[in-house]
mmCIF file of C-alpha atoms in Angstrom:
data_model
loop_
_atom_site.group_PDB
_atom_site.id
_atom_site.type_symbol
_atom_site.label_atom_id
_atom_site.label_comp_id
_atom_site.label_asym_id
_atom_site.label_seq_id
_atom_site.Cartn_x
_atom_site.Cartn_y
_atom_site.Cartn_z
ATOM 1 C CA MET A 1 0.000 0.000 0.000
ATOM 2 C CA ILE A 2 1.180 3.507 -0.828
ATOM 3 C CA ILE A 3 0.138 6.354 1.468
ATOM 4 C CA THR A 4 0.801 9.772 -0.055
ATOM 5 C CA THR A 5 0.644 12.002 3.012
ATOM 6 C CA PRO A 6 3.156 13.115 5.686
ATOM 7 C CA LEU A 7 4.207 11.838 9.084
ATOM 8 C CA ILE A 8 3.364 8.176 8.626
ATOM 9 C CA GLN A 9 5.797 5.542 9.771
ATOM 10 C CA SER A 10 5.034 1.942 8.870
ATOM 11 C CA GLY A 11 6.135 -1.324 10.376
ATOM 12 C CA ASP A 12 4.976 -3.175 7.269
ATOM 13 C CA SER A 13 7.741 -3.579 4.688
ATOM 14 C CA SER A 14 5.161 -3.983 1.929
ATOM 15 C CA MET A 15 3.841 -0.478 2.534
ATOM 16 C CA ARG A 16 5.692 2.306 0.726
ATOM 17 C CA ILE A 17 5.440 5.857 2.041
ATOM 18 C CA GLN A 18 5.755 9.007 -0.034
ATOM 19 C CA ASN A 19 6.008 12.249 1.947
ATOM 20 C CA LEU A 20 4.419 15.103 0.015
ATOM 21 C CA PHE A 21 4.326 17.839 2.642
ATOM 22 C CA GLN A 22 6.870 19.256 5.056
ATOM 23 C CA ASP A 23 4.788 19.172 8.223
ATOM 24 C CA GLN A 24 1.309 18.585 9.524
ATOM 25 C CA GLN A 25 0.351 22.257 9.249
ATOM 26 C CA ASP A 26 0.724 22.022 5.458
ATOM 27 C CA LEU A 27 -1.931 19.318 5.499
ATOM 28 C CA ILE A 28 -4.406 20.735 7.977
ATOM 29 C CA GLN A 29 -6.514 23.735 7.019
ATOM 30 C CA PRO A 30 -8.200 25.352 8.817
ATOM 31 C CA ASN A 31 -6.893 25.474 12.384
ATOM 32 C CA PRO A 32 -8.588 22.602 14.268
ATOM 33 C CA TYR A 33 -9.221 24.879 17.261
ATOM 34 C CA PRO A 34 -9.541 28.606 16.302
ATOM 35 C CA GLN A 35 -10.074 31.308 18.923
ATOM 36 C CA TYR A 36 -13.417 33.050 19.440
ATOM 37 C CA GLU A 37 -14.439 35.882 21.745
ATOM 38 C CA ILE A 38 -17.163 34.688 24.116
ATOM 39 C CA PRO A 39 -19.475 37.450 25.444
ATOM 40 C CA ASP A 40 -20.303 36.037 28.869
ATOM 41 C CA SER A 41 -19.369 33.415 31.421
ATOM 42 C CA GLY A 42 -20.911 33.260 34.871
ATOM 43 C CA THR A 43 -22.765 31.211 37.443
ATOM 44 C CA THR A 44 -26.343 30.967 38.720
ATOM 45 C CA THR A 45 -25.248 30.999 42.359
ATOM 46 C CA ARG A 46 -24.434 34.708 42.461
ATOM 47 C CA ASP A 47 -24.872 37.815 40.371
ATOM 48 C CA LEU A 48 -21.854 38.421 38.166
ATOM 49 C CA THR A 49 -21.073 41.066 35.620
ATOM 50 C CA ALA A 50 -20.589 39.672 32.123
ATOM 51 C CA GLN A 51 -17.031 38.515 31.653
ATOM 52 C CA PRO A 52 -15.981 38.478 27.974
ATOM 53 C CA HIS A 53 -13.120 36.127 27.284
ATOM 54 C CA VAL A 54 -11.431 34.179 24.499
ATOM 55 C CA GLU A 55 -11.901 30.422 24.038
ATOM 56 C CA HIS A 56 -10.647 27.818 21.596
ATOM 57 C CA LEU A 57 -13.560 26.087 19.855
ATOM 58 C CA LEU A 58 -13.082 22.860 17.930
ATOM 59 C CA SER A 59 -13.577 23.073 14.154
ATOM 60 C CA GLU A 60 -15.766 20.576 12.284
ATOM 61 C CA HIS A 61 -13.724 19.383 9.321
ATOM 62 C CA ILE A 62 -15.463 17.826 6.300
ATOM 63 C CA LEU A 63 -13.661 14.886 4.682
ATOM 64 C CA ASP A 64 -14.806 13.253 1.440
ATOM 65 C CA ILE A 65 -13.521 9.725 0.839
ATOM 66 C CA TYR A 66 -13.429 8.553 -2.779
ATOM 67 C CA ILE A 67 -12.976 4.876 -3.583
ATOM 68 C CA GLN A 68 -12.003 4.082 -7.172
ATOM 69 C CA ASP A 69 -12.800 7.776 -7.904
ATOM 70 C CA LYS A 70 -16.370 7.405 -6.595
ATOM 71 C CA LEU A 71 -17.501 9.508 -3.639
ATOM 72 C CA THR A 72 -18.336 6.887 -1.021
ATOM 73 C CA ILE A 73 -18.134 8.484 2.428
ATOM 74 C CA ARG A 74 -18.549 12.057 3.624
ATOM 75 C CA LEU A 75 -17.900 12.587 7.298
ATOM 76 C CA THR A 76 -17.303 15.287 9.875
ATOM 77 C CA CYS A 77 -14.106 14.929 11.874
ATOM 78 C CA THR A 78 -11.228 16.671 13.593
ATOM 79 C CA ALA A 79 -8.574 17.440 10.997
ATOM 80 C CA VAL A 80 -5.675 15.465 12.446
ATOM 81 C CA ASN A 81 -4.512 11.885 11.779
ATOM 82 C CA LEU A 82 -6.556 11.637 8.593
ATOM 83 C CA PRO A 83 -4.716 8.606 7.079
ATOM 84 C CA GLU A 84 -5.472 6.611 10.219
ATOM 85 C CA LEU A 85 -9.098 7.747 10.108
ATOM 86 C CA VAL A 86 -9.592 6.701 6.480
ATOM 87 C CA LEU A 87 -7.974 3.275 6.848
ATOM 88 C CA GLY A 88 -9.780 2.533 10.093
ATOM 89 C CA ARG A 89 -13.120 3.553 8.603
ATOM 90 C CA LEU A 90 -12.593 1.297 5.571
ATOM 91 C CA LEU A 91 -11.932 -1.712 7.813
ATOM 92 C CA SER A 92 -14.636 -1.031 10.381
ATOM 93 C CA GLU A 93 -17.300 -0.453 7.703
ATOM 94 C CA GLY A 94 -16.489 -3.746 5.970
ATOM 95 C CA ILE A 95 -14.990 -2.191 2.830
ATOM 96 C CA ILE A 96 -11.587 -3.838 3.330
ATOM 97 C CA ARG A 97 -10.455 -6.858 5.348
ATOM 98 C CA SER A 98 -6.839 -5.774 5.848
ATOM 99 C CA ALA A 99 -4.316 -3.161 4.745
ATOM 100 C CA GLU A 100 -3.323 -5.497 1.913
ATOM 101 C CA ASP A 101 -6.637 -4.679 0.196
ATOM 102 C CA VAL A 102 -5.515 -1.063 -0.283
ATOM 103 C CA ASP A 103 -3.187 -0.236 -3.161
ATOM 104 C CA LEU A 104 -2.979 3.529 -2.612
ATOM 105 C CA LEU A 105 -4.271 6.151 -0.199
ATOM 106 C CA TYR A 106 -3.928 9.809 -1.189
ATOM 107 C CA ILE A 107 -4.996 12.794 0.913
ATOM 108 C CA CYS A 108 -5.055 16.227 -0.710
ATOM 109 C CA GLN A 109 -3.118 19.146 0.740
ATOM 110 C CA THR A 110 -6.156 20.759 2.374
ATOM 111 C CA GLY A 111 -7.169 17.483 3.996
ATOM 112 C CA HIS A 112 -10.695 17.663 2.572
ATOM 113 C CA ARG A 113 -10.419 14.780 0.090
ATOM 114 C CA ALA A 114 -9.062 11.278 0.428
ATOM 115 C CA ARG A 115 -8.691 8.963 -2.545
ATOM 116 C CA VAL A 116 -8.451 5.224 -2.075
ATOM 117 C CA PHE A 117 -7.683 2.628 -4.734
ATOM 118 C CA LEU A 118 -8.331 -0.988 -3.892
ATOM 119 C CA ASN A 119 -6.065 -3.703 -5.227
ATOM 120 C CA HIS A 120 -8.651 -5.321 -7.474
ATOM 121 C CA MET A 121 -9.043 -2.041 -9.446
ATOM 122 C CA LYS A 122 -5.867 0.023 -9.712
ATOM 123 C CA HIS A 123 -5.700 3.598 -11.025
ATOM 124 C CA PRO A 124 -2.583 5.024 -9.324
ATOM 125 C CA GLU A 125 -1.691 7.331 -12.232
ATOM 126 C CA SER A 126 -4.786 9.482 -11.792
ATOM 127 C CA ALA A 127 -4.358 9.527 -8.019
ATOM 128 C CA SER A 128 -0.806 10.827 -8.137
ATOM 129 C CA SER A 129 -1.891 13.690 -10.377
ATOM 130 C CA GLY A 130 -4.420 14.836 -7.773
ATOM 131 C CA ALA A 131 -7.123 15.281 -10.421
ATOM 132 C CA PHE A 132 -10.781 14.698 -9.644
ATOM 133 C CA ASN A 133 -13.616 14.234 -12.084
ATOM 134 C CA GLU A 134 -16.036 16.853 -10.754
ATOM 135 C CA SER A 135 -18.710 15.803 -13.250
ATOM 136 C CA GLU A 136 -19.073 12.457 -11.463
ATOM 137 C CA GLU A 137 -19.676 14.067 -8.062
ATOM 138 C CA SER A 138 -23.281 14.182 -6.909
ATOM 139 C CA PHE A 139 -25.077 15.414 -3.809
ATOM 140 C CA VAL A 140 -24.597 13.174 -0.786
ATOM 141 C CA GLU A 141 -25.946 13.331 2.721
ATOM 142 C CA LEU A 142 -23.482 14.372 5.399
ATOM 143 C CA THR A 143 -22.553 11.707 7.938
ATOM 144 C CA PRO A 144 -23.248 13.183 11.407
ATOM 145 C CA THR A 145 -20.342 13.859 13.739
ATOM 146 C CA CYS A 146 -21.221 11.530 16.594
ATOM 147 C CA CYS A 147 -24.423 9.556 16.307
ATOM 148 C CA THR A 148 -25.530 5.948 16.232
ATOM 149 C CA GLY A 149 -26.471 6.160 12.552
ATOM 150 C CA THR A 150 -22.989 6.353 11.061
ATOM 151 C CA ARG A 151 -23.195 4.946 7.554
ATOM 152 C CA VAL A 152 -21.505 4.522 4.206
ATOM 153 C CA LEU A 153 -23.107 6.717 1.547
ATOM 154 C CA ASN A 154 -23.162 3.985 -1.069
ATOM 155 C CA GLN A 155 -22.774 0.242 -0.748
ATOM 156 C CA ASP A 156 -20.752 -0.402 -3.922
ATOM 157 C CA PHE A 157 -17.587 -1.385 -2.055
ATOM 158 C CA VAL A 158 -19.025 -2.904 1.126
ATOM 159 C CA GLN A 159 -18.424 -6.628 1.542
ATOM 160 C CA ASP A 160 -21.725 -7.931 2.881
ATOM 161 C CA LEU A 161 -20.316 -10.595 5.181
ATOM 162 C CA PRO A 162 -21.840 -12.037 8.369
ATOM 163 C CA PHE A 163 -20.247 -10.987 11.641
ATOM 164 C CA ALA A 164 -17.654 -13.550 12.669
ATOM 165 C CA LYS A 165 -16.916 -14.517 16.244
ATOM 166 C CA VAL A 166 -13.884 -12.837 17.776
ATOM 167 C CA ARG A 167 -11.380 -14.624 19.962
ATOM 168 C CA LEU A 168 -12.758 -15.139 23.489
ATOM 169 C CA THR A 169 -10.126 -13.456 25.613
ATOM 170 C CA ASP A 170 -8.830 -13.419 29.174
ATOM 171 C CA TRP A 171 -8.194 -10.203 31.099
ATOM 172 C CA ASP A 172 -7.153 -9.222 34.601
ATOM 173 C CA LEU A 173 -8.003 -6.452 37.058
ATOM 174 C CA LYS A 174 -4.774 -4.632 36.221
ATOM 175 C CA PHE A 175 -6.470 -3.763 32.928
ATOM 176 C CA ILE A 176 -9.180 -1.845 34.837
ATOM 177 C CA GLN A 177 -6.442 0.208 36.487
ATOM 178 C CA ASP A 178 -4.915 0.865 33.074
ATOM 179 C CA CYS A 179 -8.304 2.100 31.827
ATOM 180 C CA ASP A 180 -8.518 4.494 34.768
ATOM 181 C CA HIS A 181 -5.096 5.808 33.800
ATOM 182 C CA PHE A 182 -6.343 6.306 30.228
ATOM 183 C CA LEU A 183 -9.005 8.727 31.469
ATOM 184 C CA LYS A 184 -6.324 10.726 33.269
ATOM 185 C CA THR A 185 -4.264 11.098 30.093
ATOM 186 C CA ASP A 186 -3.396 14.635 29.048
ATOM 187 C CA PHE A 187 -5.320 14.905 25.758
ATOM 188 C CA PRO A 188 -4.265 18.211 24.132
ATOM 189 C CA LEU A 189 -7.361 18.848 21.995
ATOM 190 C CA HIS A 190 -9.726 18.092 24.867
ATOM 191 C CA ASN A 191 -7.716 20.285 27.217
ATOM 192 C CA ILE A 192 -7.996 23.189 24.772
ATOM 193 C CA SER A 193 -11.580 22.789 23.588
ATOM 194 C CA GLY A 194 -13.335 20.291 25.889
ATOM 195 C CA SER A 195 -15.058 18.897 22.787
ATOM 196 C CA THR A 196 -13.423 15.592 21.877
ATOM 197 C CA HIS A 197 -13.874 11.888 22.440
ATOM 198 C CA ALA A 198 -10.873 9.610 22.800
ATOM 199 C CA ALA A 199 -10.077 5.996 21.972
ATOM 200 C CA GLY A 200 -7.012 3.848 22.432
ATOM 201 C CA LEU A 201 -5.615 0.401 21.727
ATOM 202 C CA PHE A 202 -4.146 -1.644 24.578
ATOM 203 C CA HIS A 203 -1.415 -4.082 23.504
ATOM 204 C CA LYS A 204 1.318 -5.943 25.400
ATOM 205 C CA ARG A 205 0.335 -4.521 28.798
ATOM 206 C CA LYS A 206 0.414 -0.873 27.722
ATOM 207 C CA TRP A 207 -1.448 1.706 25.672
ATOM 208 C CA TYR A 208 -0.198 1.298 22.114
ATOM 209 C CA CYS A 209 -1.909 4.422 20.749
ATOM 210 C CA MET A 210 -4.452 7.042 21.774
ATOM 211 C CA TYR A 211 -6.460 9.315 19.492
ATOM 212 C CA GLU A 212 -8.912 12.192 19.826
ATOM 213 C CA ASP A 213 -11.715 13.365 17.563
ATOM 214 C CA ILE A 214 -14.930 15.339 17.700
ATOM 215 C CA GLY A 215 -16.729 12.052 16.973
ATOM 216 C CA ARG A 216 -16.373 8.893 19.037
ATOM 217 C CA HIS A 217 -16.605 6.713 15.909
ATOM 218 C CA ASN A 218 -13.751 8.653 14.321
ATOM 219 C CA ALA A 219 -11.518 8.305 17.378
ATOM 220 C CA ILE A 220 -12.050 4.535 17.263
ATOM 221 C CA ASP A 221 -11.316 4.429 13.532
ATOM 222 C CA LYS A 222 -8.087 6.386 14.015
ATOM 223 C CA ALA A 223 -6.838 3.851 16.555
ATOM 224 C CA ILE A 224 -7.773 0.965 14.247
ATOM 225 C CA GLY A 225 -6.117 2.699 11.299
ATOM 226 C CA ARG A 226 -2.880 3.128 13.228
ATOM 227 C CA ALA A 227 -2.819 -0.607 13.851
ATOM 228 C CA LEU A 228 -3.308 -1.279 10.125
ATOM 229 C CA ILE A 229 -0.450 1.033 9.194
ATOM 230 C CA ASP A 230 1.866 -0.635 11.701
ATOM 231 C CA GLY A 231 0.807 -4.183 10.869
ATOM 232 C CA LEU A 232 -0.432 -4.768 14.428
ATOM 233 C CA ASP A 233 -2.498 -7.884 15.142
ATOM 234 C CA LEU A 234 -5.820 -6.438 16.280
ATOM 235 C CA SER A 235 -6.894 -9.802 17.695
ATOM 236 C CA ARG A 236 -4.234 -9.223 20.381
ATOM 237 C CA CYS A 237 -5.542 -5.787 21.349
ATOM 238 C CA ALA A 238 -8.247 -4.300 23.533
ATOM 239 C CA LEU A 239 -10.064 -1.072 22.660
ATOM 240 C CA TYR A 240 -11.050 1.669 25.075
ATOM 241 C CA THR A 241 -13.562 4.391 24.173
ATOM 242 C CA THR A 242 -14.825 7.389 26.102
ATOM 243 C CA GLY A 243 -18.138 7.271 24.228
ATOM 244 C CA ARG A 244 -21.236 5.122 24.358
ATOM 245 C CA MET A 245 -21.198 1.610 22.896
ATOM 246 C CA PRO A 246 -24.227 1.287 20.585
ATOM 247 C CA VAL A 247 -24.608 -1.279 17.817
ATOM 248 C CA ASP A 248 -22.495 0.514 15.217
ATOM 249 C CA VAL A 249 -19.557 0.805 17.619
ATOM 250 C CA ILE A 250 -19.777 -2.896 18.473
ATOM 251 C CA GLN A 251 -19.939 -3.678 14.747
ATOM 252 C CA LYS A 252 -16.733 -1.719 14.172
ATOM 253 C CA VAL A 253 -14.928 -3.665 16.873
ATOM 254 C CA ILE A 254 -16.119 -7.062 15.629
ATOM 255 C CA ARG A 255 -15.261 -6.305 11.990
ATOM 256 C CA SER A 256 -11.778 -5.295 13.123
ATOM 257 C CA GLY A 257 -11.270 -8.558 15.022
ATOM 258 C CA ILE A 258 -10.715 -6.855 18.382
ATOM 259 C CA PRO A 259 -11.781 -9.252 21.186
ATOM 260 C CA LEU A 260 -12.509 -6.733 23.966
ATOM 261 C CA ILE A 261 -14.018 -3.251 24.215
ATOM 262 C CA ALA A 262 -14.006 -1.215 27.405
ATOM 263 C CA GLY A 263 -15.215 2.241 28.350
ATOM 264 C CA LYS A 264 -16.706 4.538 30.932
ATOM 265 C CA GLU A 265 -20.171 4.319 29.346
ATOM 266 C CA THR A 266 -22.516 1.377 28.645
ATOM 267 C CA PRO A 267 -23.694 -0.759 25.726
ATOM 268 C CA THR A 268 -27.309 -0.842 24.564
ATOM 269 C CA ALA A 269 -29.552 -3.901 24.746
ATOM 270 C CA GLU A 270 -29.113 -4.483 21.014
ATOM 271 C CA SER A 271 -25.351 -3.972 20.991
ATOM 272 C CA LEU A 272 -24.946 -6.368 23.918
ATOM 273 C CA GLN A 273 -26.914 -9.047 22.056
ATOM 274 C CA LEU A 274 -24.555 -8.679 19.102
ATOM 275 C CA ALA A 275 -21.497 -8.755 21.366
ATOM 276 C CA VAL A 276 -22.633 -11.941 23.103
ATOM 277 C CA SER A 277 -23.346 -13.667 19.781
ATOM 278 C CA CYS A 278 -19.797 -12.905 18.611
ATOM 279 C CA ASP A 279 -17.981 -13.674 21.908
ATOM 280 C CA LEU A 280 -16.939 -10.022 22.279
ATOM 281 C CA THR A 281 -15.982 -9.036 25.822
ATOM 282 C CA VAL A 282 -17.671 -5.776 26.869
ATOM 283 C CA ILE A 283 -16.667 -3.906 30.031
ATOM 284 C CA GLY A 284 -18.372 -0.615 30.913
ATOM 285 C CA LYS A 285 -18.824 1.925 33.709
ATOM 286 C CA ILE A 286 -15.082 1.926 34.391
ATOM 287 C CA ARG A 287 -14.434 4.611 36.999
ATOM 288 C CA ASN A 288 -12.000 4.666 39.902
ATOM 289 C CA GLY A 289 -11.460 0.913 39.970
ATOM 290 C CA HIS A 290 -15.133 0.008 39.515
ATOM 291 C CA TYR A 291 -16.469 -1.697 36.405
ATOM 292 C CA THR A 292 -19.389 -3.690 35.015
ATOM 293 C CA LEU A 293 -18.744 -6.828 32.948
ATOM 294 C CA TYR A 294 -21.534 -7.084 30.372
ATOM 295 C CA SER A 295 -20.213 -10.031 28.372
ATOM 296 C CA GLY A 296 -17.189 -12.296 28.239
ATOM 297 C CA ARG A 297 -15.169 -14.168 30.793
ATOM 298 C CA PRO A 298 -14.707 -12.876 34.350
ATOM 299 C CA PRO A 299 -11.244 -11.537 35.180
ATOM 300 C CA VAL A 300 -8.482 -13.981 35.961
ATOM 301 C CA THR A 301 -7.614 -14.094 39.638
ATOM 302 C CA GLU A 302 -3.963 -13.224 39.233
ATOM 303 C CA VAL A 303 -1.903 -10.882 37.110
ATOM 304 C CA LEU A 304 0.155 -13.126 34.874
ATOM 305 C CA PRO A 305 3.759 -12.222 34.029
ATOM 306 C CA ASP A 306 4.313 -11.052 30.481
ATOM 307 C CA HIS A 307 5.996 -14.249 29.273
ATOM 308 C CA LEU A 308 2.943 -16.339 30.301
ATOM 309 C CA ARG A 309 0.284 -14.095 28.790
ATOM 310 C CA THR A 310 -1.510 -15.234 25.636
ATOM 311 C CA ASP A 311 -3.878 -12.259 25.395
ATOM 312 C CA PHE A 312 -3.362 -8.518 25.077
#
């Protein structure tokens, strides 16, 4: 796979990287968190004079994803880590099964368009030129930022496969402590704007990666995409999300082959039914050492040393 965008390091020798831009600021326009003057900030407990001040507000970035030069997905996101977002979305929506299905990923300099060419239909010459056929573009409905109805705009490239069972996994109570530590992580975008969700992959007894986005689905996709770029075995990972766990989130995790999802929120009745049918471990309400196990095996009674562990 060729990724034509900056700042991507790959652990997969089959993936060639072409750096087109000097730094991330060349790719990201506009500023993901511009400043705005706010007219008032106060409290209901006492009478205060209006206090104008300046705040950073998160920008909603529109990204169009073209597959084989056909507009397939339009989504709202935070304009950082776009290659990870695109690859993770392709896997979690059932468009690809692995990074090997992707021949080329190109992201334009403004970060508003991504072009993907799958291996069974290659057109790398047109992608490298950066040209788009505007006459083929039609009106599409915008995918909401953070809702339970996240969807692909057309089904031409979706592989309509049944959900497969994931690997039933073991976990220990040390993992709950690690999840508590995740929530205490210093997330820069959230610290500035207070408007992001976060997701991370847990691998080999530590947090392998952590990502932020205005949408919880996007944050999950960015973490999954990072694993694809690095050639990481997702069946040996656990996923943590700060958002709710409805059906479409559970579907993403199952399609990616991740055996465990954890978070501070809860699943729905329907998402739990799907998780149970696919052997997915679901742990919610993780706060200050407390948790609720919704599906999967109970925790092992001892923390195994690294050389004896067979799970994440």
